[in-house]
CSV table of C-alpha atoms in Angstrom, one decimal:
chain,number,residue,atom,x,y,z
A,1,UNK,CA,-23.4,-19.8,1.5
A,2,UNK,CA,-23.7,-16.8,-0.5
A,3,UNK,CA,-25.5,-16.5,-3.3
A,4,UNK,CA,-22.6,-15.4,-6.1
A,5,UNK,CA,-21.5,-16.7,-9.6
A,6,UNK,CA,-17.8,-16.8,-11.2
A,7,UNK,CA,-18.2,-18.4,-15.3
A,8,UNK,CA,-15.7,-19.8,-16.4
A,9,UNK,CA,-13.8,-21.1,-13.6
A,10,UNK,CA,-10.8,-22.5,-15.6
A,11,UNK,CA,-9.9,-20.9,-18.7
A,12,UNK,CA,-6.9,-21.2,-20.9
A,13,UNK,CA,-6.2,-18.8,-23.8
A,14,UNK,CA,-4.5,-17.5,-26.3
A,15,UNK,CA,-2.2,-14.0,-26.8
A,16,UNK,CA,-4.1,-11.5,-27.9
A,17,UNK,CA,-7.2,-12.8,-27.4
A,18,UNK,CA,-10.3,-10.6,-26.2
A,19,UNK,CA,-12.1,-12.5,-22.6
A,20,UNK,CA,-14.6,-11.4,-20.3
A,21,UNK,CA,-15.5,-13.2,-16.8
A,22,UNK,CA,-18.7,-13.3,-15.7
A,23,UNK,CA,-19.6,-12.1,-12.0
A,24,UNK,CA,-23.5,-12.6,-11.2
A,25,UNK,CA,-24.8,-12.2,-7.8
A,26,UNK,CA,-28.5,-12.6,-6.5
A,27,UNK,CA,-28.5,-11.6,-3.1
A,28,UNK,CA,-29.4,-7.6,-4.6
A,29,UNK,CA,-25.9,-6.3,-3.3
A,30,UNK,CA,-25.0,-2.7,-4.5
A,31,UNK,CA,-21.4,-3.3,-3.8
A,32,UNK,CA,-18.8,-5.4,-6.3
A,33,UNK,CA,-15.5,-6.7,-6.4
A,34,UNK,CA,-13.0,-8.0,-8.7
A,35,UNK,CA,-9.3,-9.0,-7.3
A,36,UNK,CA,-6.8,-10.2,-8.7
A,37,UNK,CA,-4.8,-13.5,-6.5
A,38,UNK,CA,-1.9,-15.1,-7.3
A,39,UNK,CA,-1.6,-18.2,-5.6
A,40,UNK,CA,-1.1,-18.1,-1.6
A,41,UNK,CA,-0.3,-14.2,-2.1
A,42,UNK,CA,-2.7,-11.2,-1.2
A,43,UNK,CA,-5.3,-10.1,-2.8
A,44,UNK,CA,-5.2,-7.1,-5.0
A,45,UNK,CA,-8.6,-4.9,-5.6
A,46,UNK,CA,-8.8,-4.2,-9.3
A,47,UNK,CA,-12.1,-2.8,-9.2
A,48,UNK,CA,-15.4,-2.2,-7.9
A,49,UNK,CA,-18.6,-0.8,-8.2
A,50,UNK,CA,-21.1,1.1,-5.8
A,51,UNK,CA,-24.4,0.6,-7.7
A,52,UNK,CA,-25.3,0.6,-11.3
A,53,UNK,CA,-23.4,2.7,-13.5
A,54,UNK,CA,-20.7,3.0,-10.8
A,55,UNK,CA,-17.1,2.2,-12.0
A,56,UNK,CA,-13.8,3.0,-9.9
A,57,UNK,CA,-10.7,1.3,-10.5
A,58,UNK,CA,-8.9,0.1,-7.3
A,59,UNK,CA,-5.4,0.5,-6.6
A,60,UNK,CA,-3.5,-2.3,-9.1
A,61,UNK,CA,-3.4,-1.1,-11.7
A,62,UNK,CA,-5.1,-3.0,-14.2
A,63,UNK,CA,-5.2,-3.0,-18.2
A,64,UNK,CA,-8.9,-4.9,-17.8
A,65,UNK,CA,-12.7,-2.8,-18.1
A,66,UNK,CA,-16.2,-3.9,-15.7
A,67,UNK,CA,-19.7,-2.8,-16.8
A,68,UNK,CA,-22.4,-2.4,-13.6
A,69,UNK,CA,-25.3,-1.9,-15.8
A,70,UNK,CA,-27.4,-4.4,-13.9
A,71,UNK,CA,-27.4,-4.7,-10.0
A,72,UNK,CA,-27.0,-8.3,-10.2
A,73,UNK,CA,-23.7,-8.4,-12.8
A,74,UNK,CA,-20.3,-7.2,-12.7
A,75,UNK,CA,-18.6,-8.9,-15.7
A,76,UNK,CA,-14.9,-8.2,-16.3
A,77,UNK,CA,-13.3,-7.9,-19.9
A,78,UNK,CA,-9.5,-7.9,-21.2
A,79,UNK,CA,-8.9,-6.5,-24.8
A,80,UNK,CA,-6.6,-8.1,-25.3
A,81,UNK,CA,-4.9,-11.1,-23.2
A,82,UNK,CA,-1.5,-11.5,-21.9
A,83,UNK,CA,1.0,-14.5,-20.2
A,84,UNK,CA,1.2,-11.8,-17.3
A,85,UNK,CA,-2.5,-12.3,-17.1
A,86,UNK,CA,-2.0,-15.5,-15.8
A,87,UNK,CA,-4.0,-15.2,-11.5
A,88,UNK,CA,-6.6,-16.2,-10.1
A,89,UNK,CA,-9.5,-13.4,-10.0
A,90,UNK,CA,-12.2,-13.6,-7.9
A,91,UNK,CA,-15.8,-11.8,-7.7
A,92,UNK,CA,-17.7,-10.3,-4.5
A,93,UNK,CA,-20.0,-8.2,-3.3
A,94,UNK,CA,-21.6,-6.8,-0.3
A,95,UNK,CA,-24.9,-4.8,1.0
A,96,UNK,CA,-24.2,-0.9,1.2
A,97,UNK,CA,-25.0,1.3,4.0
A,98,UNK,CA,-26.8,-1.4,5.6
A,99,UNK,CA,-25.7,-0.4,9.3
A,100,UNK,CA,-22.2,-1.6,10.6
A,101,UNK,CA,-21.2,-5.0,8.6
A,102,UNK,CA,-20.2,-4.7,5.4
A,103,UNK,CA,-19.0,-8.8,4.3
A,104,UNK,CA,-17.9,-9.2,0.9
A,105,UNK,CA,-19.0,-12.6,-0.2
A,106,UNK,CA,-16.6,-14.0,-2.5
A,107,UNK,CA,-17.2,-16.1,-5.8
A,108,UNK,CA,-15.1,-19.2,-6.5
A,109,UNK,CA,-13.2,-17.3,-8.5
A,110,UNK,CA,-11.8,-17.5,-11.8
A,111,UNK,CA,-8.2,-19.0,-13.0
A,112,UNK,CA,-7.3,-17.7,-16.0
A,113,UNK,CA,-3.9,-18.8,-18.2
A,114,UNK,CA,-3.2,-17.6,-20.8
A,115,UNK,CA,-0.2,-18.9,-23.3
B,1,UNK,CA,-0.4,5.3,0.9
B,2,UNK,CA,-2.7,3.7,3.0
B,3,UNK,CA,-1.7,-0.5,3.7
B,4,UNK,CA,-2.8,-2.8,5.9
B,5,UNK,CA,1.4,-5.4,7.3
B,6,UNK,CA,0.6,-8.8,7.9
B,7,UNK,CA,3.1,-11.0,10.1
B,8,UNK,CA,3.6,-13.7,9.6
B,9,UNK,CA,3.8,-14.0,6.6
B,10,UNK,CA,3.6,-18.6,7.4
B,11,UNK,CA,3.6,-20.3,10.2
B,12,UNK,CA,3.8,-23.8,11.3
B,13,UNK,CA,2.2,-25.4,14.2
B,14,UNK,CA,1.6,-29.5,15.9
B,15,UNK,CA,-2.1,-29.8,16.7
B,16,UNK,CA,-3.0,-28.7,19.7
B,17,UNK,CA,-1.0,-25.6,19.9
B,18,UNK,CA,-1.8,-22.6,19.6
B,19,UNK,CA,-1.5,-19.7,16.3
B,20,UNK,CA,-1.7,-15.9,16.3
B,21,UNK,CA,-1.1,-13.5,13.4
B,22,UNK,CA,-1.4,-9.7,13.7
B,23,UNK,CA,-2.4,-7.0,11.3
B,24,UNK,CA,-1.3,-3.6,11.5
B,25,UNK,CA,-2.0,-0.1,10.0
B,26,UNK,CA,0.0,3.3,9.8
B,27,UNK,CA,-2.8,4.8,10.1
B,28,UNK,CA,-6.8,4.8,11.9
B,29,UNK,CA,-8.8,1.7,10.8
B,30,UNK,CA,-12.9,2.3,10.4
B,31,UNK,CA,-13.1,-1.5,10.6
B,32,UNK,CA,-11.1,-4.1,10.6
B,33,UNK,CA,-12.6,-7.8,9.1
B,34,UNK,CA,-11.4,-12.1,9.1
B,35,UNK,CA,-11.3,-14.3,6.2
B,36,UNK,CA,-10.5,-17.3,6.4
B,37,UNK,CA,-9.0,-19.4,3.0
B,38,UNK,CA,-8.7,-23.1,2.2
B,39,UNK,CA,-6.2,-24.2,0.2
B,40,UNK,CA,-8.1,-24.2,-3.3
B,41,UNK,CA,-10.5,-22.4,-2.2
B,42,UNK,CA,-12.2,-18.1,-2.4
B,43,UNK,CA,-12.0,-16.7,1.5
B,44,UNK,CA,-15.1,-16.5,3.6
B,45,UNK,CA,-15.6,-14.1,6.0
B,46,UNK,CA,-15.2,-14.8,9.9
B,47,UNK,CA,-15.9,-11.9,11.8
B,48,UNK,CA,-15.9,-7.8,11.7
B,49,UNK,CA,-14.2,-5.0,14.5
B,50,UNK,CA,-15.3,-1.5,14.3
B,51,UNK,CA,-14.8,-0.4,18.5
B,52,UNK,CA,-11.4,0.6,19.6
B,53,UNK,CA,-10.5,-2.1,21.5
B,54,UNK,CA,-12.8,-4.6,20.7
B,55,UNK,CA,-12.7,-8.6,21.5
B,56,UNK,CA,-14.9,-11.1,20.1
B,57,UNK,CA,-14.7,-15.1,20.4
B,58,UNK,CA,-15.6,-17.4,18.2
B,59,UNK,CA,-15.2,-20.8,19.8
B,60,UNK,CA,-11.3,-21.4,19.8
B,61,UNK,CA,-11.1,-18.0,17.8
B,62,UNK,CA,-10.3,-15.2,19.8
B,63,UNK,CA,-10.1,-11.5,17.8
B,64,UNK,CA,-9.3,-8.2,19.1
B,65,UNK,CA,-8.5,-4.5,17.5
B,66,UNK,CA,-6.1,-2.4,18.9
B,67,UNK,CA,-7.3,0.9,21.3
B,68,UNK,CA,-5.6,3.0,18.5
B,69,UNK,CA,-7.8,1.1,15.6
B,70,UNK,CA,-4.1,1.0,14.2
B,71,UNK,CA,-3.6,-3.0,15.0
B,72,UNK,CA,-5.5,-6.4,14.8
B,73,UNK,CA,-4.6,-10.1,15.9
B,74,UNK,CA,-6.7,-13.4,15.7
B,75,UNK,CA,-5.2,-15.8,17.9
B,76,UNK,CA,-6.5,-19.7,17.3
B,77,UNK,CA,-6.2,-21.8,21.0
B,78,UNK,CA,-5.3,-25.0,20.3
B,79,UNK,CA,-5.5,-25.6,17.2
B,80,UNK,CA,-6.8,-28.5,14.6
B,81,UNK,CA,-6.0,-30.2,11.2
B,82,UNK,CA,-9.3,-28.1,9.9
B,83,UNK,CA,-7.8,-24.6,10.7
B,84,UNK,CA,-5.4,-24.9,8.0
B,85,UNK,CA,-5.8,-22.5,5.0
B,86,UNK,CA,-5.0,-18.5,4.9
B,87,UNK,CA,-5.7,-16.2,7.6
B,88,UNK,CA,-6.2,-12.8,6.0
B,89,UNK,CA,-7.5,-9.1,7.6
B,90,UNK,CA,-9.3,-6.0,5.8
B,91,UNK,CA,-9.9,-2.5,6.8
B,92,UNK,CA,-10.9,0.0,5.4
B,93,UNK,CA,-10.1,3.7,6.2
B,94,UNK,CA,-13.5,5.9,6.1
B,95,UNK,CA,-16.3,2.5,5.1
B,96,UNK,CA,-14.9,2.2,1.5
B,97,UNK,CA,-12.8,0.1,-0.4
B,98,UNK,CA,-11.3,-2.5,1.9
B,99,UNK,CA,-7.1,-3.3,2.3
B,100,UNK,CA,-6.4,-6.6,2.6
B,101,UNK,CA,-3.3,-7.6,4.2
B,102,UNK,CA,-1.0,-10.5,2.4
B,103,UNK,CA,-2.1,-12.9,4.8
B,104,UNK,CA,-1.1,-15.7,7.2
B,105,UNK,CA,0.0,-19.1,5.4
B,106,UNK,CA,-1.3,-22.0,8.6
B,107,UNK,CA,0.1,-25.2,8.5
B,108,UNK,CA,-1.3,-27.8,11.0
B,109,UNK,CA,0.7,-31.0,11.7
B,110,UNK,CA,-1.1,-34.1,13.2
């Protein structure tokens, strides 16, 4: 089992609140990702990082921001939550440049509900 | 744009029947991975295919990568109730970020 953690697991907040979803991995992986997934639906990449001080936007437009100050930590922040942000947020990590296999290890996810 | 299409969206089978899900890309993929997500869980890596025409087996699961590296399939022989979940393919176009298919939700009736 992979060592990648997300907190909180569940979050219910009101509109307009600022929130930060935490993601940490202890595998020393360079690549980290944030996906948004509605129940039973496909995964949409919203942010990714190749390493410290590297962040890129994914294909799904998102009002969130990320930072990568430490290898093991990749938090996602919503400055002003809206009901349209209600979803599950999955964090993942993978090794970079270590041969052909680029397995993504997923965290347990954060289920966010914005009222 | 770059996109990975996956069919079918749902599949209901009787236990013991076979199951297949297909992924297709309009442009050549660098590699493709398969993941399984149990209900309420997170995606778990199953396998990666890189070479043209590659076939890999894991017990009752057979994975194929097309000759042109534009399509892939996952076949499960004699499904069991433990196979229930959503199966996703995810491909890259230059070993960069992954593009996930929409997933096939498998339900197995005992």
